[in-house]
PDB file of N, CA, C and O in Angstrom:
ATOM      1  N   UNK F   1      73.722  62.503  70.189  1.00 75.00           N
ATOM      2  CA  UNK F   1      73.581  62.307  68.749  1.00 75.00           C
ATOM      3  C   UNK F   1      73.519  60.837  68.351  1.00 75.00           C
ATOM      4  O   UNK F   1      73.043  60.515  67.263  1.00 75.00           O
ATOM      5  N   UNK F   2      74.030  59.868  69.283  1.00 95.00           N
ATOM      6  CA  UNK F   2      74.214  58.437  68.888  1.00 95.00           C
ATOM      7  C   UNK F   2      73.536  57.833  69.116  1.00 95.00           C
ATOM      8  O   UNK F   2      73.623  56.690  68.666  1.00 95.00           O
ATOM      9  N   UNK F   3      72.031  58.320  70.252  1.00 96.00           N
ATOM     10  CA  UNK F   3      71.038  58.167  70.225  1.00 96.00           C
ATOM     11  C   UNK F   3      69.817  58.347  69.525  1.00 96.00           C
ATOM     12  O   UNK F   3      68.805  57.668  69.696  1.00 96.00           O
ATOM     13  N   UNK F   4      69.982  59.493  68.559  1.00 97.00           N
ATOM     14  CA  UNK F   4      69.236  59.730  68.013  1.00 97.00           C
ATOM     15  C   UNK F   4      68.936  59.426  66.642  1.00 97.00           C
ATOM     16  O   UNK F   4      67.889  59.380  65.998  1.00 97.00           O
ATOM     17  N   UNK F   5      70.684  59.144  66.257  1.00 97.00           N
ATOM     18  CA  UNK F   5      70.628  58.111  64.812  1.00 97.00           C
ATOM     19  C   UNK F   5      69.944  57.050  65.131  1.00 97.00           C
ATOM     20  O   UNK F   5      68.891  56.856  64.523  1.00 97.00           O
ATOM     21  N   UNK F   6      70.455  55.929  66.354  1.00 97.00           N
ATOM     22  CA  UNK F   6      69.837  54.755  66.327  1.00 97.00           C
ATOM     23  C   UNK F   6      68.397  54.735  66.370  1.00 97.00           C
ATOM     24  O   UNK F   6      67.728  53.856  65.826  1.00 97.00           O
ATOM     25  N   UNK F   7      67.822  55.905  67.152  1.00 97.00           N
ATOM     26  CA  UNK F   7      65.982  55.891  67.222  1.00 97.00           C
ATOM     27  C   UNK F   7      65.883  56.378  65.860  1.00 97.00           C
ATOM     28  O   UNK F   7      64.910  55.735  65.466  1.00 97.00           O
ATOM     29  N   UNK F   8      66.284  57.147  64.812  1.00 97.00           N
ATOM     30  CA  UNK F   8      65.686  57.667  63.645  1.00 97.00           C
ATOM     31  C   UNK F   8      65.848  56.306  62.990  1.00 97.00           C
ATOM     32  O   UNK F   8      64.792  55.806  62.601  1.00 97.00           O
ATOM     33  N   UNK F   9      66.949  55.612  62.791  1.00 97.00           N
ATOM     34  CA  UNK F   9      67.153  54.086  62.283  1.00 97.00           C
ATOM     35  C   UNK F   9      66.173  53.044  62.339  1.00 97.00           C
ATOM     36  O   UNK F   9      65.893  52.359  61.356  1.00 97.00           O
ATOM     37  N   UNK F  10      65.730  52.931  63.283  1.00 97.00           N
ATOM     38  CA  UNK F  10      64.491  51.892  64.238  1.00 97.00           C
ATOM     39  C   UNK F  10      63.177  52.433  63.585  1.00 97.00           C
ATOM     40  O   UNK F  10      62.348  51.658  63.108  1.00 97.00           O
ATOM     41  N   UNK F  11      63.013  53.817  63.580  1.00 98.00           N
ATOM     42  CA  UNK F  11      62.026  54.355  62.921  1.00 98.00           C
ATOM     43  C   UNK F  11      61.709  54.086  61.181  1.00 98.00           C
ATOM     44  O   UNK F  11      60.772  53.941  60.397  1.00 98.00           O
ATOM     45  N   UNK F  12      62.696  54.122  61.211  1.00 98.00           N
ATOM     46  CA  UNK F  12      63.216  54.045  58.910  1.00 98.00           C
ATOM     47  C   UNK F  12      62.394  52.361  58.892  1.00 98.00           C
ATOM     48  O   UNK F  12      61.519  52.002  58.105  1.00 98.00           O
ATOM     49  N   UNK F  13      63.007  51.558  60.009  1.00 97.00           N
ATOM     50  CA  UNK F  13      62.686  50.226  59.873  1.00 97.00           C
ATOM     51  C   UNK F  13      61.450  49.525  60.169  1.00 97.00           C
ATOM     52  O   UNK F  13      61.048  48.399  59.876  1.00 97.00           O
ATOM     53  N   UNK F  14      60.867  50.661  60.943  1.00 98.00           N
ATOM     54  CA  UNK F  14      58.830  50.173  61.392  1.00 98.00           C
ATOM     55  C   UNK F  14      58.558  51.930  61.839  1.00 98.00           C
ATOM     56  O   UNK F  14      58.961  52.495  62.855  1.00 98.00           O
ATOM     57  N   UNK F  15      57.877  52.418  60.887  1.00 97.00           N
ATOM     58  CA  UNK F  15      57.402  53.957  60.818  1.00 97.00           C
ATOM     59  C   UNK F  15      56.329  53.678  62.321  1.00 97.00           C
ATOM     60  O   UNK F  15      56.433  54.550  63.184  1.00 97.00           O
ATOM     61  N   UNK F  16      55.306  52.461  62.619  1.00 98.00           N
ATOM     62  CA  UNK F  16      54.785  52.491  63.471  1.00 98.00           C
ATOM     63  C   UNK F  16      55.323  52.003  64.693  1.00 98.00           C
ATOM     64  O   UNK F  16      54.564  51.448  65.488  1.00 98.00           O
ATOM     65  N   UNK F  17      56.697  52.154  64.983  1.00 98.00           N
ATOM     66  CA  UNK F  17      57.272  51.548  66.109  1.00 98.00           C
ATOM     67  C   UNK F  17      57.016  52.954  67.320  1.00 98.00           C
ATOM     68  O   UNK F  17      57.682  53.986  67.395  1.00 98.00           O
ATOM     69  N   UNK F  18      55.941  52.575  68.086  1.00 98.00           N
ATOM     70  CA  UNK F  18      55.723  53.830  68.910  1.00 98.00           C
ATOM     71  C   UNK F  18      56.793  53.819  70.179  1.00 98.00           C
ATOM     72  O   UNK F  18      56.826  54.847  70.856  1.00 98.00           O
ATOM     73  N   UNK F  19      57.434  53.020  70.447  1.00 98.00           N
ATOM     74  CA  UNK F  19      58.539  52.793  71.215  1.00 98.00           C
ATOM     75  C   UNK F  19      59.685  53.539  70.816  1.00 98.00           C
ATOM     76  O   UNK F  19      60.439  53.944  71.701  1.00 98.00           O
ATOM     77  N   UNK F  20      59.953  53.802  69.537  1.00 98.00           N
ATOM     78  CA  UNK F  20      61.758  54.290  68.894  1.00 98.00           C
ATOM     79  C   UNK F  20      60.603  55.155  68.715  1.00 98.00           C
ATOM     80  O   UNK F  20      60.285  55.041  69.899  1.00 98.00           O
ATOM     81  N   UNK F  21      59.610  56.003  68.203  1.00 98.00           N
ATOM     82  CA  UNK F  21      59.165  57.423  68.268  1.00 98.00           C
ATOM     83  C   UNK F  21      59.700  58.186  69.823  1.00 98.00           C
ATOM     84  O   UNK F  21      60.435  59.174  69.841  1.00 98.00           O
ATOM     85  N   UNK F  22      59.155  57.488  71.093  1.00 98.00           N
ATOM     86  CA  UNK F  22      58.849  57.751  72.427  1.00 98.00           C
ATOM     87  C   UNK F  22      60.121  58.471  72.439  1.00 98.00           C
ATOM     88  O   UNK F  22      60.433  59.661  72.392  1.00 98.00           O
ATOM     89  N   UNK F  23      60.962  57.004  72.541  1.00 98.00           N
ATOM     90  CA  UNK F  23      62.620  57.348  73.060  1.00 98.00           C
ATOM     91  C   UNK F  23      63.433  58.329  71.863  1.00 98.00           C
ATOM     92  O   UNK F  23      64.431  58.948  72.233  1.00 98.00           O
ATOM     93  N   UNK F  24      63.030  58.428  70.618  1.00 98.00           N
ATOM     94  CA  UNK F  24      63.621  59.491  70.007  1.00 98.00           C
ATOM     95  C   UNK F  24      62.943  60.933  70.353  1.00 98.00           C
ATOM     96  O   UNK F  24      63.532  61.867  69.809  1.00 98.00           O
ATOM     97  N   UNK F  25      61.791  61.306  71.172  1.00 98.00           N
ATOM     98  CA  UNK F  25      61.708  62.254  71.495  1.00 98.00           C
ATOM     99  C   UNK F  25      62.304  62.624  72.980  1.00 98.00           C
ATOM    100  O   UNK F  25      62.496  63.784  73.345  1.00 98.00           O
ATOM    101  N   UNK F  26      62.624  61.217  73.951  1.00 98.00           N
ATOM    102  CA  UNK F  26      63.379  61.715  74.501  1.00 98.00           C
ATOM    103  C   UNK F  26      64.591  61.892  74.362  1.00 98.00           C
ATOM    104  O   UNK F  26      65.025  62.645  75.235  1.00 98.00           O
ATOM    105  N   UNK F  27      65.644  61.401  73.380  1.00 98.00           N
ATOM    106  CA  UNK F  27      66.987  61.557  72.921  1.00 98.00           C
ATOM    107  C   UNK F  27      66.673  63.299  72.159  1.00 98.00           C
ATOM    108  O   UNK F  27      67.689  63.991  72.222  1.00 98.00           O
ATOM    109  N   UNK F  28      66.044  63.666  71.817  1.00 98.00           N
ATOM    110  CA  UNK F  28      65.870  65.086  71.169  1.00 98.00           C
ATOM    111  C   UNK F  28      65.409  65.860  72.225  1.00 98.00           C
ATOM    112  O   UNK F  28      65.800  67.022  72.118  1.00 98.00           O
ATOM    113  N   UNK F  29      64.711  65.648  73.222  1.00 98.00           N
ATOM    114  CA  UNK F  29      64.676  66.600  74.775  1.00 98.00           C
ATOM    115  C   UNK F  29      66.058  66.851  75.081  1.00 98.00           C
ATOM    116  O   UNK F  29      66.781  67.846  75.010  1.00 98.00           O
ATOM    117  N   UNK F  30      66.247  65.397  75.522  1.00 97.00           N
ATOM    118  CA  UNK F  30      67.876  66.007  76.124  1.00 97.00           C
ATOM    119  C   UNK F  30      69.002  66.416  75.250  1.00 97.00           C
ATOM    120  O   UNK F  30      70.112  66.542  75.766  1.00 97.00           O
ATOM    121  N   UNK F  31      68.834  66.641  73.960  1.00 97.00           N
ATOM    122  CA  UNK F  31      69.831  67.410  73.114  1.00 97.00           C
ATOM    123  C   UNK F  31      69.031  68.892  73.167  1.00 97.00           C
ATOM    124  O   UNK F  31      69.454  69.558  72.223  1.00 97.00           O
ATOM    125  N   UNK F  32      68.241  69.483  73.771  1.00 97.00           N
ATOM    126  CA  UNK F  32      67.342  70.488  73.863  1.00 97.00           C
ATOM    127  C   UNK F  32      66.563  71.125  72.698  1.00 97.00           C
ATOM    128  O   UNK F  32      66.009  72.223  72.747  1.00 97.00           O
ATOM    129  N   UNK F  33      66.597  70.222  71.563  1.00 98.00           N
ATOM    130  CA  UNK F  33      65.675  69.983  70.522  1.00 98.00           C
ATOM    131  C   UNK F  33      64.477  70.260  71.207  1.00 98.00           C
ATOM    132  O   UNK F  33      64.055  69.150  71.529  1.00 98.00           O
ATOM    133  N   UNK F  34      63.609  71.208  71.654  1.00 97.00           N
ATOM    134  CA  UNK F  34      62.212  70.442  72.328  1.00 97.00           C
ATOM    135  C   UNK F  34      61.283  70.516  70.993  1.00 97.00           C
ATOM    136  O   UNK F  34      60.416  69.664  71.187  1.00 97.00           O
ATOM    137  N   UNK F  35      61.049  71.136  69.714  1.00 97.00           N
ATOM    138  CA  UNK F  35      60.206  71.066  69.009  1.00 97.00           C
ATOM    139  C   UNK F  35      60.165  69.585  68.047  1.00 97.00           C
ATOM    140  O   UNK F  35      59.259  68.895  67.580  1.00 97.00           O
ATOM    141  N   UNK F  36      61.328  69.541  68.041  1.00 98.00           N
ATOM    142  CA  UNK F  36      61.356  68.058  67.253  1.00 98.00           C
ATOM    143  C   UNK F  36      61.048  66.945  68.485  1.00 98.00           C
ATOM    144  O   UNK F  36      60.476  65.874  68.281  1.00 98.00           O
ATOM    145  N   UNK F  37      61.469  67.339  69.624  1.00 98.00           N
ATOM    146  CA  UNK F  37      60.646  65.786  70.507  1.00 98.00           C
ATOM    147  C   UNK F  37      59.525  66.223  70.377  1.00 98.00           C
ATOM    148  O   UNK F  37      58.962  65.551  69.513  1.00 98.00           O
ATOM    149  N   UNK F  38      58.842  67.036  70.788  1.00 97.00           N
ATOM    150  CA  UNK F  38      57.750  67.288  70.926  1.00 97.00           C
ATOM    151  C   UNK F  38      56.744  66.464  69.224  1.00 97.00           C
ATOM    152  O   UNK F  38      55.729  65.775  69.128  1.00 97.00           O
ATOM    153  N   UNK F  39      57.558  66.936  68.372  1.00 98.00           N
ATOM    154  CA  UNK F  39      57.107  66.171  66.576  1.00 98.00           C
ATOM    155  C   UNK F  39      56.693  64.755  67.085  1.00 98.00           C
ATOM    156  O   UNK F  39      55.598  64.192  67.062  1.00 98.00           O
ATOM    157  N   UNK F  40      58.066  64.307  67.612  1.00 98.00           N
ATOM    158  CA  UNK F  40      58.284  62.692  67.328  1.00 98.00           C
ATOM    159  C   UNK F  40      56.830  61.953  68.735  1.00 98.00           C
ATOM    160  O   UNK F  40      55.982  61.103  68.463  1.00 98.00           O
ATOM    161  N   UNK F  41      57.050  62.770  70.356  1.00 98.00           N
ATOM    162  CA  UNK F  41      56.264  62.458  70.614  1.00 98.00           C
ATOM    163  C   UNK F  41      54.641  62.394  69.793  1.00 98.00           C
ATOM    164  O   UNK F  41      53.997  61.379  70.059  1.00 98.00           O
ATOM    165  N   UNK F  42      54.161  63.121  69.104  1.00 97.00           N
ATOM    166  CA  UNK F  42      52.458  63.285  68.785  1.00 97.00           C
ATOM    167  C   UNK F  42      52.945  62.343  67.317  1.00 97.00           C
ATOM    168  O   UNK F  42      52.154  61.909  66.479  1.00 97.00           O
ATOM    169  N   UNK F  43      54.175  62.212  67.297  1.00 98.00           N
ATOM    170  CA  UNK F  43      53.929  60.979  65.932  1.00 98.00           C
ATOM    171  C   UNK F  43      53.981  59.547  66.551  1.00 98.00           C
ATOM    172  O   UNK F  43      53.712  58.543  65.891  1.00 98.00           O
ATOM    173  N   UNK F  44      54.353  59.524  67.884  1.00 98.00           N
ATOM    174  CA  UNK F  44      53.557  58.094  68.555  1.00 98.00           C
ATOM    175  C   UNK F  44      52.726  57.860  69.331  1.00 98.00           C
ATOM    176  O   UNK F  44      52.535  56.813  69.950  1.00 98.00           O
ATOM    177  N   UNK F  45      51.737  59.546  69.381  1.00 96.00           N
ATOM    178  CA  UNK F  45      50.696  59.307  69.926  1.00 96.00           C
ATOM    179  C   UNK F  45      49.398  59.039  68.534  1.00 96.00           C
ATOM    180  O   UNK F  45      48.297  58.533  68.756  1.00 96.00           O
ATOM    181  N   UNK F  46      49.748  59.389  67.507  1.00 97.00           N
ATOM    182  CA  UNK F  46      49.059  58.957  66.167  1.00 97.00           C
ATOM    183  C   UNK F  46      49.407  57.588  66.355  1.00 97.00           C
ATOM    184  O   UNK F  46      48.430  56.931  66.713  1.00 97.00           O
ATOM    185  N   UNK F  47      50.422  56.948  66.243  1.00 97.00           N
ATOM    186  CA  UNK F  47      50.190  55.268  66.194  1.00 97.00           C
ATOM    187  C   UNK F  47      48.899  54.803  67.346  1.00 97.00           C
ATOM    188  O   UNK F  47      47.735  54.484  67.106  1.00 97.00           O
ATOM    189  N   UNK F  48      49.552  54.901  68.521  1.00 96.00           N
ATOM    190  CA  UNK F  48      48.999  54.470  69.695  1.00 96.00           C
ATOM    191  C   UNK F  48      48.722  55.865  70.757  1.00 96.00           C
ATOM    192  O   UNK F  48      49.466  56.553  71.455  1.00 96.00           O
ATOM    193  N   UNK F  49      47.402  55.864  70.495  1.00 94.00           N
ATOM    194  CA  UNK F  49      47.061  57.015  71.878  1.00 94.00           C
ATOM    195  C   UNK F  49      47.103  56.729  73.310  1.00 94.00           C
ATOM    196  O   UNK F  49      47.105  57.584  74.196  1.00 94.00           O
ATOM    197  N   UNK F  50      47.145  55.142  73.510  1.00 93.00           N
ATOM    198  CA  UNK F  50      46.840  54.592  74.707  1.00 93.00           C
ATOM    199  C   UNK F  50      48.420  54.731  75.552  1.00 93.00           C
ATOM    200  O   UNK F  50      48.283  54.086  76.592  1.00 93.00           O
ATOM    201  N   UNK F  51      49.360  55.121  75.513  1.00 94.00           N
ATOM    202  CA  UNK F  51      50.157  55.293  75.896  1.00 94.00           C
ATOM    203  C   UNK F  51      50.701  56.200  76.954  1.00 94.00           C
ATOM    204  O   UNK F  51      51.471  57.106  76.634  1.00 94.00           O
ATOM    205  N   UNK F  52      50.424  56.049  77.916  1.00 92.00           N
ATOM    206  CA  UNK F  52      50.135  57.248  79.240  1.00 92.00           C
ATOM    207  C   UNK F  52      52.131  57.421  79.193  1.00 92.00           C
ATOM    208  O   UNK F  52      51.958  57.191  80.390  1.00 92.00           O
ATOM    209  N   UNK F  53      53.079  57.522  79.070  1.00 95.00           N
ATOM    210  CA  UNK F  53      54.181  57.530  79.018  1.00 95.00           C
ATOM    211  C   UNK F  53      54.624  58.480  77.847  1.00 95.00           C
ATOM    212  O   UNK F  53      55.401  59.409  78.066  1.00 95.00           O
ATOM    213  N   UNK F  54      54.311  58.324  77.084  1.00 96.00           N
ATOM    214  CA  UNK F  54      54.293  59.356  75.462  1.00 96.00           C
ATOM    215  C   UNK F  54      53.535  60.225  75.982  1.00 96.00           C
ATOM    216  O   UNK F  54      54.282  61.203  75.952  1.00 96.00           O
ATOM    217  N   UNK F  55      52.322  60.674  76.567  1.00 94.00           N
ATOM    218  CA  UNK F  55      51.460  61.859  77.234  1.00 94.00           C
ATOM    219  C   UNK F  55      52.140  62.362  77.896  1.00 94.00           C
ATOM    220  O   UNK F  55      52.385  63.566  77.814  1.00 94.00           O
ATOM    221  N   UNK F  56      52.840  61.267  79.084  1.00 93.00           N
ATOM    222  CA  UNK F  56      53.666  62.410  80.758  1.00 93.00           C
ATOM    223  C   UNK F  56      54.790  63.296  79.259  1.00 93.00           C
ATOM    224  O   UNK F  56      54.606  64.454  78.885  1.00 93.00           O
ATOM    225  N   UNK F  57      55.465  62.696  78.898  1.00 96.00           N
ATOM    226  CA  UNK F  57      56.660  62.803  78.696  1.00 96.00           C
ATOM    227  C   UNK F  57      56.413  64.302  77.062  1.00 96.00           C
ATOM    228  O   UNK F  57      57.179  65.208  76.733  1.00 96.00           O
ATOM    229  N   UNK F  58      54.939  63.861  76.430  1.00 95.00           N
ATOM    230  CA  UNK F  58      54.879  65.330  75.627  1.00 95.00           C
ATOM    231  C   UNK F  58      54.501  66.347  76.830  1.00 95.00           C
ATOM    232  O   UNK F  58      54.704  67.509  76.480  1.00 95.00           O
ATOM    233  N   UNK F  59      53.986  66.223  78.206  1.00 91.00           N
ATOM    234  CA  UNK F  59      53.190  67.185  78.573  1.00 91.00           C
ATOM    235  C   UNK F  59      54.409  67.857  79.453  1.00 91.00           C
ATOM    236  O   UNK F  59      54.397  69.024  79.844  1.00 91.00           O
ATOM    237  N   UNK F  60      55.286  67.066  79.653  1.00 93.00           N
ATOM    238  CA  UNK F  60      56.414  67.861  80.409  1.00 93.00           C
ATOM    239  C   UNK F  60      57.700  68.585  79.398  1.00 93.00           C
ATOM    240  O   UNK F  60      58.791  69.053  79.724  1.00 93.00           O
ATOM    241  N   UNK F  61      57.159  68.467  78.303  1.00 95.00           N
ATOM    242  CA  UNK F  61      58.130  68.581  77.209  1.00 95.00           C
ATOM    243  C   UNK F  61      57.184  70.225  77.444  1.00 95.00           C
ATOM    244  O   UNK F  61      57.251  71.148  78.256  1.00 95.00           O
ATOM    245  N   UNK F  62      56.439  69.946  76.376  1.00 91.00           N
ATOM    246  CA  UNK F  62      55.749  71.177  76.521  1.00 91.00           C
ATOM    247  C   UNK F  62      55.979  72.402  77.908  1.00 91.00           C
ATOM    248  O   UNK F  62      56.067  73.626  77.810  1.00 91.00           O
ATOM    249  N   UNK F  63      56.024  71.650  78.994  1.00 90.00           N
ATOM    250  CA  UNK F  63      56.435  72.441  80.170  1.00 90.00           C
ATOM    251  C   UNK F  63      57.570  73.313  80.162  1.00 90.00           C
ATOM    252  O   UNK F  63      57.663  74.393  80.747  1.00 90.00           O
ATOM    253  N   UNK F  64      58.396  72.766  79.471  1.00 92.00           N
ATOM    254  CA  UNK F  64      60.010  73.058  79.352  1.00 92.00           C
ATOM    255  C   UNK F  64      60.063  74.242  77.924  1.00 92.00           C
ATOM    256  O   UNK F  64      60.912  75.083  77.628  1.00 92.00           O
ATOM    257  N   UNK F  65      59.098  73.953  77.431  1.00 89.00           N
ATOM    258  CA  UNK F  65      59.196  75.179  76.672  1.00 89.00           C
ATOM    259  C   UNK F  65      58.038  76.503  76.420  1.00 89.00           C
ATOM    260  O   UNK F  65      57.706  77.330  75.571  1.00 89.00           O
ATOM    261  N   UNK F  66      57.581  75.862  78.338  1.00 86.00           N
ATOM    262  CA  UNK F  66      56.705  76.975  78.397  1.00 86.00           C
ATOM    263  C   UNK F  66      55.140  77.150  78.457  1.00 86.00           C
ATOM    264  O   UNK F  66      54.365  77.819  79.139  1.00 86.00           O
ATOM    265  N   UNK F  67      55.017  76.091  77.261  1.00 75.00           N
ATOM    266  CA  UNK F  67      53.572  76.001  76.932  1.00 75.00           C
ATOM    267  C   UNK F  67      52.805  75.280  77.942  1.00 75.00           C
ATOM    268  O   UNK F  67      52.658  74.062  78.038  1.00 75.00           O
ATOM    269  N   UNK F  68      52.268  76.345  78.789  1.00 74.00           N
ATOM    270  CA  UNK F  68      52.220  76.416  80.315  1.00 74.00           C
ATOM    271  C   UNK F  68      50.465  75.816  79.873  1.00 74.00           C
ATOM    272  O   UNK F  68      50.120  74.689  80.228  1.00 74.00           O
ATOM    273  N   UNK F  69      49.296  76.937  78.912  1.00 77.00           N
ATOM    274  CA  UNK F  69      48.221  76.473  78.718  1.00 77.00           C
ATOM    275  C   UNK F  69      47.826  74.741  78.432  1.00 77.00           C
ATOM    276  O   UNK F  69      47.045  73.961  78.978  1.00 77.00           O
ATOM    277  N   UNK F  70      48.754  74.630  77.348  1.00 76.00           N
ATOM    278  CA  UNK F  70      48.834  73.043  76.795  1.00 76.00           C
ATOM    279  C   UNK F  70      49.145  71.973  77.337  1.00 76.00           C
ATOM    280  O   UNK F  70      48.763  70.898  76.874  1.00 76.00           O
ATOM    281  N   UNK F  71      49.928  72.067  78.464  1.00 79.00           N
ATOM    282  CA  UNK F  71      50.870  71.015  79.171  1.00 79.00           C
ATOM    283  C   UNK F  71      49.295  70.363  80.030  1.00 79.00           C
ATOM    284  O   UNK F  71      48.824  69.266  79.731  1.00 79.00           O
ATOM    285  N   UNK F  72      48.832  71.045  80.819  1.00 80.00           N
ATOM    286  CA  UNK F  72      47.694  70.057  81.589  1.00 80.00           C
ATOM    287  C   UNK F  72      46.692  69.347  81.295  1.00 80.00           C
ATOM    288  O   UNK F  72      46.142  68.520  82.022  1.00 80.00           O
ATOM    289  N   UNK F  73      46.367  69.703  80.003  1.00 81.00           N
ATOM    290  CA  UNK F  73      44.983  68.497  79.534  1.00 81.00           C
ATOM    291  C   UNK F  73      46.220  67.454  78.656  1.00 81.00           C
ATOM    292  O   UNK F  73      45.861  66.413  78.107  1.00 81.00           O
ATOM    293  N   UNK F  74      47.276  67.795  78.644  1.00 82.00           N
ATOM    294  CA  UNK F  74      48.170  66.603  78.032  1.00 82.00           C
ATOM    295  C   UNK F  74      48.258  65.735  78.453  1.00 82.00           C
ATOM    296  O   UNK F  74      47.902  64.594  78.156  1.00 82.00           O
ATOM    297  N   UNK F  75      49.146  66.492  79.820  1.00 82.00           N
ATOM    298  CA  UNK F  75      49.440  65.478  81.319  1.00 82.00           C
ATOM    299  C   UNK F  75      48.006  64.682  81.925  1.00 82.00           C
ATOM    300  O   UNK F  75      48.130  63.554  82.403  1.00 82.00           O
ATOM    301  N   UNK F  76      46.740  65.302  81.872  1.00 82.00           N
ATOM    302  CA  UNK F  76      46.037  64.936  82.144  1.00 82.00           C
ATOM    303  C   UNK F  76      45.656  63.433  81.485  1.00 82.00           C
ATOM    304  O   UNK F  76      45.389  62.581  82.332  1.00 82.00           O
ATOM    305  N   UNK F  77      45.616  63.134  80.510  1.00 79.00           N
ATOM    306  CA  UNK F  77      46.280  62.248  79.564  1.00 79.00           C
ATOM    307  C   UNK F  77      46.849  60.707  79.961  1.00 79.00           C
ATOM    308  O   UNK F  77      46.346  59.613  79.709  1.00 79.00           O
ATOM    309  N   UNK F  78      47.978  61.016  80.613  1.00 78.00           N
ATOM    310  CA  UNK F  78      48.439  60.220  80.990  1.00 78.00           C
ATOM    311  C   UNK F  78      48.259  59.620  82.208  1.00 78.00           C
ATOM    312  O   UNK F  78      48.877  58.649  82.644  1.00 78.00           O
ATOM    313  N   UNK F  79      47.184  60.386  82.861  1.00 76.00           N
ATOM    314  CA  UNK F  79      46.927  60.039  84.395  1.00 76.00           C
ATOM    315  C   UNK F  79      45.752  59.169  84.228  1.00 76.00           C
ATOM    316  O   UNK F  79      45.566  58.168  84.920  1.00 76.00           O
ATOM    317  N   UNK F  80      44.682  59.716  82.963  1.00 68.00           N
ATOM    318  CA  UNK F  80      43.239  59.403  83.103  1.00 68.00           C
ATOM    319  C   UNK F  80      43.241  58.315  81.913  1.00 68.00           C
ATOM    320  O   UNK F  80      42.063  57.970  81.814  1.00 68.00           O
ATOM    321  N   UNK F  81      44.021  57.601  80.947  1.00 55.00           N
ATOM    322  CA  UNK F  81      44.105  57.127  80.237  1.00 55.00           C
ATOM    323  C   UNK F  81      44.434  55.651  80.812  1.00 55.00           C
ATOM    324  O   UNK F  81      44.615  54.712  80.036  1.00 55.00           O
TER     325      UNK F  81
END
């Protein structure tokens, strides 16, 4: 939780900080939030698409909750980007 104030905080303070998006979707993975990381990831792939790290990390998110179709042209993403 003390992670996730400080990334929502960082966020309040630069909406385009695709860095405190990244890591607040991973502070919301590991609270097993996966729909809200999953939010925060594709809200820093809208800033910056070029980010092969925000891709691994939505496409394994997605994995974890299944979305078995979606996860490989994600991941793919981050390999071919």
């Amino acid at each position: 939780p003390g992670a996730i104030k400080a990334h929502k905080k960082a966020i309040a303070i630069d909406r385009r900080d695709t860095v405190a998006w990244n890591n607040l979707g991973l502070a919301l993975r590991a609270s097993k939030d996966l729909p809200g990381a999953i939010n925060a990831f594709e809200n820093a792939l809208a800033i910056d698409k070029q980010v092969a790290a925000v891709w691994a990390n939505l496409g394994s998110t997605l994995c974890l909750r299944k979305d078995l179709p979606g996860a490989p042209a994600v991941l793919a993403h981050a390999v071919h980007d």
